Short mmCIF file of C-alpha atoms in Angstrom, two decimals:
data_model
loop_
_atom_site.label_atom_id
_atom_site.label_comp_id
_atom_site.label_asym_id
_atom_site.label_seq_id
_atom_site.Cartn_x
_atom_site.Cartn_y
_atom_site.Cartn_z
CA MET A 1 8.05 37.71 1.97
CA SER A 2 5.19 39.61 3.54
CA ASP A 3 3.66 38.79 6.90
CA THR A 4 0.46 37.82 5.09
CA SER A 5 2.21 35.22 2.97
CA VAL A 6 4.02 33.84 6.02
CA CYS A 7 0.84 33.54 8.05
CA GLU A 8 -1.38 32.17 5.30
CA PRO A 9 -0.17 28.54 5.53
CA ARG A 10 -0.66 28.58 9.29
CA ARG A 11 -4.14 30.00 8.93
CA LEU A 12 -5.01 27.43 6.28
CA ILE A 13 -3.82 24.60 8.51
CA ALA A 14 -5.86 25.98 11.41
CA ALA A 15 -8.91 26.33 9.13
CA ALA A 16 -8.61 22.70 8.03
CA ILE A 17 -8.27 21.48 11.62
CA VAL A 18 -11.32 23.51 12.72
CA ALA A 19 -13.42 22.09 9.88
CA PHE A 20 -12.46 18.48 10.57
CA ALA A 21 -13.01 18.93 14.31
CA ALA A 22 -16.56 20.23 13.81
CA PHE A 23 -17.30 17.49 11.27
CA GLY A 24 -16.05 14.79 13.64
CA ALA A 25 -18.03 16.23 16.53
CA PHE A 26 -21.23 16.05 14.51
CA TRP A 27 -20.80 12.43 13.45
CA GLY A 28 -19.71 11.40 16.94
CA VAL A 29 -22.95 12.82 18.35
CA TRP A 30 -25.00 11.19 15.60
CA GLY A 31 -23.42 7.76 16.05
CA ALA A 32 -24.15 7.73 19.77
CA ALA A 33 -27.67 9.13 19.36
CA VAL A 34 -29.00 6.81 16.62
CA PRO A 35 -30.87 4.47 19.01
CA ARG A 36 -32.60 7.41 20.70
CA VAL A 37 -33.55 8.98 17.37
CA GLN A 38 -34.90 5.59 16.30
CA ARG A 39 -37.12 5.38 19.38
CA GLN A 40 -38.25 8.99 18.98
CA ALA A 41 -39.35 8.28 15.40
CA GLY A 42 -40.96 4.97 16.42
CA LEU A 43 -39.10 2.83 13.86
CA ASP A 44 -38.07 -0.80 13.85
CA ASP A 45 -34.63 -1.85 12.61
CA GLY A 46 -35.78 -2.43 9.04
CA ARG A 47 -37.33 1.01 8.63
CA LEU A 48 -34.33 2.63 10.32
CA GLY A 49 -32.06 0.94 7.77
CA PHE A 50 -34.24 2.27 4.98
CA ALA A 51 -34.11 5.80 6.43
CA LEU A 52 -30.32 5.71 6.67
CA LEU A 53 -30.11 5.23 2.90
CA PHE A 54 -31.25 8.83 2.55
CA VAL A 55 -27.96 10.07 4.01
CA GLY A 56 -26.17 8.72 0.95
CA ALA A 57 -28.95 9.89 -1.37
CA GLY A 58 -28.45 13.44 -0.17
CA ALA A 59 -24.67 13.29 -0.01
CA LEU A 60 -23.72 12.05 -3.48
CA PRO A 61 -25.17 14.91 -5.62
CA SER A 62 -24.10 17.59 -3.15
CA MET A 63 -20.51 16.33 -3.22
CA LEU A 64 -20.33 16.89 -6.96
CA LEU A 65 -22.02 20.31 -6.77
CA MET A 66 -19.72 21.48 -3.97
CA GLY A 67 -16.70 20.95 -6.21
CA ARG A 68 -18.00 23.52 -8.68
CA ALA A 69 -18.93 25.89 -5.86
CA LEU A 70 -15.39 25.70 -4.48
CA ASP A 71 -13.84 26.47 -7.86
CA ARG A 72 -16.28 29.33 -8.40
CA TRP A 73 -16.19 30.99 -4.97
CA GLY A 74 -13.09 29.51 -3.35
CA PRO A 75 -12.61 27.47 -0.14
CA ARG A 76 -14.42 30.10 1.90
CA VAL A 77 -17.69 28.25 1.18
CA ALA A 78 -16.38 25.49 3.48
CA GLY A 79 -17.48 27.66 6.40
CA ALA A 80 -21.05 27.80 5.15
CA ALA A 81 -21.09 24.03 4.59
CA ILE A 82 -19.84 23.22 8.10
CA ALA A 83 -22.34 25.62 9.68
CA ALA A 84 -25.18 24.16 7.59
CA LEU A 85 -24.35 20.62 8.73
CA GLY A 86 -24.73 21.49 12.41
CA CYS A 87 -28.04 23.25 11.77
CA ALA A 88 -29.31 20.36 9.64
CA GLY A 89 -28.59 17.90 12.43
CA ALA A 90 -30.45 19.98 14.99
CA GLY A 91 -33.39 20.40 12.63
CA MET A 92 -33.48 16.68 11.88
CA VAL A 93 -33.63 15.60 15.52
CA LEU A 94 -36.30 18.18 16.36
CA THR A 95 -38.61 17.11 13.52
CA ALA A 96 -38.00 13.33 13.28
CA VAL A 97 -41.26 11.88 14.63
CA ASP A 98 -41.96 9.22 12.00
CA LEU A 99 -40.38 7.55 8.96
CA ALA A 100 -41.20 10.35 6.49
CA THR A 101 -39.84 13.18 8.63
CA LEU A 102 -36.69 11.22 9.51
CA CYS A 103 -36.04 10.44 5.83
CA ALA A 104 -36.47 14.12 4.95
CA GLY A 105 -34.17 15.21 7.76
CA LEU A 106 -31.50 12.66 6.87
CA THR A 107 -31.59 13.76 3.24
CA VAL A 108 -30.73 17.30 4.31
CA VAL A 109 -28.09 15.99 6.72
CA GLY A 110 -26.58 13.91 3.91
CA ALA A 111 -26.54 16.85 1.52
CA THR A 112 -24.85 19.19 3.99
CA SER A 113 -22.47 16.45 5.13
CA GLY A 114 -21.41 15.64 1.58
CA ALA A 115 -20.82 19.32 0.83
CA ALA A 116 -18.86 19.80 4.06
CA ASP A 117 -16.79 16.68 3.38
CA VAL A 118 -15.62 17.89 -0.02
CA ALA A 119 -15.11 21.46 1.18
CA MET A 120 -12.97 20.62 4.20
CA ASN A 121 -10.83 18.17 2.22
CA ALA A 122 -10.23 20.86 -0.40
CA VAL A 123 -9.19 23.30 2.34
CA ALA A 124 -6.85 20.68 3.81
CA GLY A 125 -5.39 19.92 0.37
CA ARG A 126 -4.78 23.59 -0.33
CA ALA A 127 -3.15 23.95 3.10
CA GLU A 128 -0.84 21.05 2.38
CA ARG A 129 0.29 22.40 -0.96
CA THR A 130 0.62 25.99 0.27
CA ALA A 131 2.46 25.15 3.48
CA GLY A 132 4.68 22.49 1.95
CA ARG A 133 4.30 20.45 5.12
CA PRO A 134 3.90 16.68 5.05
CA VAL A 135 0.50 15.04 4.88
CA ILE A 136 -1.62 17.72 6.53
CA THR A 137 -4.66 15.87 5.20
CA LEU A 138 -3.68 12.84 7.28
CA ARG A 139 -3.41 14.92 10.44
CA ALA A 140 -6.73 16.60 9.73
CA HIS A 141 -8.40 13.20 9.34
CA GLY A 142 -6.81 12.23 12.66
CA VAL A 143 -8.56 15.18 14.28
CA PHE A 144 -11.83 14.00 12.73
CA SER A 145 -11.41 10.47 14.13
CA GLY A 146 -10.45 11.76 17.56
CA LEU A 147 -13.46 14.06 17.74
CA VAL A 148 -15.78 11.24 16.68
CA VAL A 149 -14.64 9.23 19.71
CA LEU A 150 -14.80 12.17 22.13
CA ALA A 151 -18.19 13.42 20.95
CA SER A 152 -19.63 9.92 21.07
CA LEU A 153 -18.46 9.45 24.66
CA ALA A 154 -19.74 12.89 25.64
CA THR A 155 -23.14 12.15 24.11
CA GLY A 156 -23.35 8.94 26.09
CA ALA A 157 -22.45 10.80 29.26
CA VAL A 158 -25.46 13.15 28.87
CA ALA A 159 -27.91 10.42 27.88
CA SER A 160 -30.28 11.55 30.65
CA LEU A 161 -30.85 14.84 28.83
CA PRO A 162 -33.16 15.24 25.80
CA VAL A 163 -31.58 13.97 22.60
CA ALA A 164 -31.81 17.46 21.09
CA VAL A 165 -29.30 18.81 23.63
CA PRO A 166 -26.10 17.30 22.17
CA PHE A 167 -27.27 18.19 18.65
CA ALA A 168 -27.87 21.79 19.74
CA ALA A 169 -24.38 21.87 21.25
CA VAL A 170 -22.74 20.58 18.08
CA ALA A 171 -24.82 23.04 16.03
CA ALA A 172 -23.37 25.88 18.10
CA VAL A 173 -19.87 24.46 17.58
CA SER A 174 -20.49 24.15 13.83
CA LEU A 175 -21.75 27.72 13.55
CA ALA A 176 -18.70 29.01 15.42
CA ALA A 177 -16.38 26.88 13.27
CA GLY A 178 -18.10 28.07 10.09
CA ALA A 179 -17.74 31.71 11.10
CA ALA A 180 -14.08 31.17 11.93
CA LEU A 181 -13.47 29.54 8.54
CA VAL A 182 -15.08 32.45 6.69
CA ARG A 183 -12.95 34.97 8.59
CA THR A 184 -9.78 32.94 8.15
CA LEU A 185 -10.10 32.20 4.45
CA GLY A 186 -11.37 35.65 3.48
CA ASP A 187 -11.97 36.73 -0.09
CA GLY A 188 -8.52 36.25 -1.52
CA SER A 189 -8.90 32.57 -2.25
CA ALA A 190 -12.08 33.04 -4.22
CA GLY A 191 -10.60 35.82 -6.30
CA GLN A 192 -7.50 33.82 -7.02
CA ALA A 193 -9.55 30.77 -7.99
CA ARG A 194 -11.68 32.81 -10.43
CA GLU A 195 -8.58 34.44 -11.91
CA HIS A 196 -6.92 31.07 -12.57
CA ALA A 197 -10.13 29.65 -13.96
CA ALA A 198 -10.46 32.52 -16.44
CA GLU A 199 -6.96 31.87 -17.75
CA ALA A 200 -7.35 28.11 -17.98
CA ASP A 201 -9.24 25.66 -20.13
CA PRO A 202 -12.92 26.44 -19.57
CA ALA A 203 -13.66 22.73 -19.14
CA PRO A 204 -10.55 21.48 -17.33
CA LEU A 205 -12.15 18.24 -16.19
CA GLY A 206 -13.73 17.45 -19.55
CA ARG A 207 -12.38 15.46 -22.49
CA GLY A 208 -10.81 12.74 -20.39
CA GLY A 209 -9.51 15.05 -17.68
CA LEU A 210 -11.92 13.38 -15.28
CA VAL A 211 -10.36 9.92 -15.65
CA PRO A 212 -7.30 10.35 -13.36
CA PHE A 213 -9.49 11.45 -10.47
CA VAL A 214 -11.95 8.60 -11.06
CA LEU A 215 -9.01 6.17 -10.90
CA ILE A 216 -7.80 7.64 -7.61
CA GLY A 217 -11.37 7.60 -6.34
CA THR A 218 -11.59 3.90 -7.21
CA LEU A 219 -8.64 3.22 -4.93
CA GLY A 220 -10.33 5.32 -2.26
CA ALA A 221 -13.56 3.36 -2.70
CA LEU A 222 -11.80 0.05 -2.04
CA GLY A 223 -10.15 1.53 1.05
CA PHE A 224 -13.38 3.04 2.35
CA ALA A 225 -15.27 -0.22 1.69
CA ALA A 226 -12.86 -2.10 3.94
CA GLU A 227 -12.89 0.64 6.57
CA ASN A 228 -16.66 0.97 6.87
CA ALA A 229 -17.10 -2.79 6.71
CA HIS A 230 -15.06 -3.08 9.89
CA GLU A 231 -16.78 -0.13 11.55
CA SER A 232 -20.22 -1.56 10.81
CA TRP A 233 -19.62 -5.27 11.45
CA SER A 234 -16.89 -5.52 14.11
CA ALA A 235 -19.34 -5.49 17.03
CA VAL A 236 -21.57 -8.05 15.27
CA PHE A 237 -18.57 -10.31 14.65
CA ALA A 238 -17.49 -10.09 18.30
CA HIS A 239 -20.99 -10.92 19.50
CA ASP A 240 -21.95 -13.66 17.04
CA GLU A 241 -18.64 -15.42 16.38
CA LEU A 242 -16.76 -14.88 19.66
CA HIS A 243 -19.85 -14.88 21.90
CA SER A 244 -18.89 -11.73 23.77
CA GLY A 245 -21.50 -9.84 25.74
CA ALA A 246 -23.15 -6.66 24.51
CA GLY A 247 -20.80 -4.49 26.54
CA LEU A 248 -17.60 -6.11 25.26
CA SER A 249 -18.91 -6.23 21.70
CA ALA A 250 -19.47 -2.47 21.78
CA VAL A 251 -15.76 -2.00 22.51
CA ALA A 252 -14.80 -3.27 19.04
CA PRO A 253 -15.84 -0.15 17.08
CA ALA A 254 -14.12 2.03 19.70
CA VAL A 255 -10.90 0.02 19.27
CA PHE A 256 -11.12 0.53 15.53
CA ALA A 257 -11.79 4.29 15.75
CA GLY A 258 -9.06 4.79 18.35
CA ALA A 259 -6.48 2.93 16.27
CA VAL A 260 -7.44 5.00 13.21
CA ALA A 261 -6.94 8.27 15.10
CA ILE A 262 -3.62 7.22 16.65
CA THR A 263 -2.25 6.03 13.29
CA ARG A 264 -3.18 9.24 11.49
CA PHE A 265 -1.48 11.38 14.09
CA ALA A 266 1.54 9.09 14.34
CA ILE A 267 2.48 9.08 10.65
CA GLY A 268 1.12 12.51 9.72
CA GLY A 269 4.68 13.83 9.53
CA LEU A 270 5.78 11.57 6.69
CA GLY A 271 6.60 13.51 3.55
CA ALA A 272 5.33 13.23 -0.01
CA ALA A 273 8.18 10.92 -1.01
CA HIS A 274 6.72 8.24 1.28
CA ALA A 275 3.14 8.43 -0.02
CA ARG A 276 3.33 5.33 -2.19
CA ALA A 277 5.05 3.32 0.54
CA VAL A 278 2.35 4.43 3.01
CA LEU A 279 -0.38 3.22 0.66
CA LEU A 280 1.25 -0.16 0.07
CA GLY A 281 2.01 -0.60 3.76
CA GLY A 282 -1.53 0.38 4.66
CA THR A 283 -3.12 -2.11 2.28
CA THR A 284 -0.81 -4.88 3.53
CA ALA A 285 -1.72 -4.14 7.15
CA ALA A 286 -5.43 -4.00 6.31
CA ALA A 287 -5.30 -7.40 4.62
CA ALA A 288 -3.19 -9.03 7.34
CA GLY A 289 -5.26 -7.61 10.20
CA THR A 290 -8.53 -8.68 8.61
CA ALA A 291 -7.22 -12.20 8.01
CA LEU A 292 -6.25 -12.35 11.69
CA ILE A 293 -9.79 -11.36 12.66
CA ALA A 294 -11.22 -14.11 10.47
CA ALA A 295 -9.13 -16.73 12.26
CA ALA A 296 -9.35 -15.21 15.76
CA PRO A 297 -10.26 -17.73 18.51
CA THR A 298 -10.71 -15.05 21.19
CA LEU A 299 -11.84 -11.45 21.49
CA LEU A 300 -8.30 -10.39 22.43
CA VAL A 301 -6.85 -11.79 19.21
CA ALA A 302 -9.70 -10.25 17.19
CA GLY A 303 -9.04 -6.90 18.86
CA ALA A 304 -5.37 -7.08 17.87
CA GLY A 305 -6.36 -7.86 14.29
CA LEU A 306 -8.89 -5.03 14.31
CA ALA A 307 -6.24 -2.58 15.50
CA VAL A 308 -3.86 -3.67 12.73
CA ALA A 309 -6.61 -3.44 10.10
CA ALA A 310 -7.62 -0.03 11.40
CA ALA A 311 -4.05 1.23 11.20
CA GLY A 312 -3.91 0.03 7.61
CA THR A 313 -7.18 1.53 6.40
CA ALA A 314 -6.57 4.78 8.32
CA VAL A 315 -3.89 6.00 5.93
CA LEU A 316 -5.48 5.14 2.60
CA PHE A 317 -8.00 7.86 1.73
CA PRO A 318 -6.08 10.77 3.34
CA THR A 319 -2.89 9.78 1.51
CA LEU A 320 -4.72 9.54 -1.81
CA LEU A 321 -6.15 13.01 -1.23
CA GLY A 322 -2.67 14.26 -0.44
CA ILE A 323 -1.38 12.93 -3.77
CA VAL A 324 -4.19 14.69 -5.63
CA SER A 325 -3.64 17.90 -3.67
CA ARG A 326 0.00 18.10 -4.68
CA ASP A 327 -0.65 17.39 -8.36
CA VAL A 328 -3.82 19.37 -9.11
CA GLU A 329 -3.97 23.01 -10.19
CA GLU A 330 -5.67 25.41 -7.80
CA TYR A 331 -8.39 26.45 -10.23
CA ARG A 332 -9.79 22.90 -10.40
CA ARG A 333 -9.04 21.71 -6.86
CA GLY A 334 -12.72 21.76 -5.88
CA ARG A 335 -13.92 19.58 -8.75
CA ALA A 336 -10.98 17.21 -8.45
CA THR A 337 -11.62 16.77 -4.73
CA SER A 338 -15.34 16.27 -5.30
CA VAL A 339 -14.79 13.57 -7.95
CA VAL A 340 -12.31 11.64 -5.79
CA SER A 341 -14.52 11.99 -2.69
CA THR A 342 -17.73 11.01 -4.47
CA VAL A 343 -16.29 7.86 -6.07
CA SER A 344 -14.64 6.94 -2.77
CA TYR A 345 -17.89 7.49 -0.89
CA LEU A 346 -19.56 4.83 -3.02
CA GLY A 347 -17.19 2.32 -1.43
CA PHE A 348 -18.12 3.64 2.01
CA LEU A 349 -21.81 3.03 1.28
CA LEU A 350 -21.34 -0.41 -0.30
CA GLY A 351 -18.76 -1.87 2.11
CA PRO A 352 -21.23 -2.98 4.81
CA VAL A 353 -23.58 -4.37 2.12
CA TYR A 354 -20.67 -6.35 0.65
CA VAL A 355 -20.00 -7.93 4.04
CA GLY A 356 -23.67 -8.72 4.55
CA LEU A 357 -23.89 -10.58 1.24
CA TRP A 358 -20.79 -12.62 1.99
CA ALA A 359 -21.96 -13.31 5.56
CA ASP A 360 -25.21 -14.75 4.20
CA ALA A 361 -23.28 -16.95 1.80
CA VAL A 362 -20.29 -18.17 3.85
CA GLY A 363 -20.69 -16.79 7.39
CA LEU A 364 -19.02 -13.86 9.13
CA ARG A 365 -15.56 -15.41 9.20
CA GLY A 366 -15.71 -15.93 5.47
CA ALA A 367 -16.93 -12.35 5.09
CA MET A 368 -13.83 -11.16 6.95
CA LEU A 369 -11.72 -12.97 4.37
CA ALA A 370 -13.72 -11.20 1.67
CA ILE A 371 -12.71 -7.86 3.24
CA ALA A 372 -9.09 -9.05 3.27
CA ALA A 373 -9.48 -9.79 -0.45
CA LEU A 374 -10.55 -6.17 -1.01
CA ALA A 375 -7.37 -4.97 0.69
CA ALA A 376 -5.29 -7.42 -1.36
CA ALA A 377 -6.89 -6.13 -4.55
CA LEU A 378 -6.06 -2.61 -3.48
CA LEU A 379 -2.44 -3.63 -2.90
CA VAL A 380 -2.22 -4.93 -6.47
CA LEU A 381 -4.11 -2.05 -8.10
CA THR A 382 -2.46 0.89 -6.31
CA PRO A 383 0.82 1.04 -8.27
CA ALA A 384 -0.93 0.41 -11.58
CA LEU A 385 -3.72 2.98 -11.17
CA LEU A 386 -1.34 5.62 -9.82
CA ARG A 387 0.84 5.13 -12.88
CA VAL A 388 -2.07 5.20 -15.33
CA SER A 389 -3.63 8.26 -13.69
CA GLY A 390 -0.40 10.25 -14.00
CA LEU A 391 -0.89 11.49 -10.44
CA GLY A 392 1.62 10.89 -7.70
CA HIS A 393 4.65 11.45 -9.91
CA ARG A 394 5.93 14.17 -7.57
CA ALA A 395 5.71 11.73 -4.68
CA ALA A 396 7.61 9.16 -6.73
CA ARG A 397 10.39 11.65 -7.41
#
């Protein structure tokens, strides 16, 4: 075996980690800076909520297009996507002075974010299959979660500086990460992808070939819906139902994000044979933790339930991507990843809305039980949809 073939898995793993780190840094900065961007644009809460819809509007089409770009030019385009995200964020914060300019900026941010999301997951999936190491996608998502927490804290620490400063810093990080990805991945991947594509069915995801990835994406959507529901509503639940102060309520999302990161790092070494057990265990933990939150009499009990729910949801989407990565051919990895990610992302967008509707109908505690029902549905559907999709059979063996 040549030195190049020995080093390639290591370089692919490093490339995936770099991409997820830059992605997490961006969203950590954004999460901490939202109130300042809102004030800069002069928006009330209602108009801010409307503007945030444009992130999803930009992301969904770009996620599908990035899949074709990956299969055409190889994972090297991940570098361009990561670099573009950092630049889009800096441009957005510099130009957002009213509703129209913020909506335009967030559309571009959403488009670059969606492209980067698909690209970096494809790189991580290729690294996992090439290296033969267990659940690299899970570890990469752990890096993302950790960087979200760190970047958010760092942004808060420099709150006295102009809001453009942290975005400029993350843009510089993204440009450096993008350049490193391009150098690391080189031209070989693109050439290999085109060679395989020329030899294969010219429409490999047509004629029903799309269905397995839609089924896996449906599982991912249920998992993401539960995850983002907790991220978006945990502080509100702590404040409204447990009557905690603003400071203590703000700890709830940090507890969730921290538990997600710790879980992903802790079980990232589990092999493919454990993928199905990880999914079932994760859904069980998500349901049990959410039910505990719904019944929690104190913030401490709710925090324990939130940590359990976070540990459960943390493993779902990365493990599903790992299953797809092991079972998909290289020439269609980009499109497969984009389909799974796009369908899953719909759950991410709709999860908080789902909670809001239930909260209006039965209160926040009842809405927590509705999230637990999502996790229970996922527990029931996972074995069936994995079997119907035909994916995951290597993990089963």
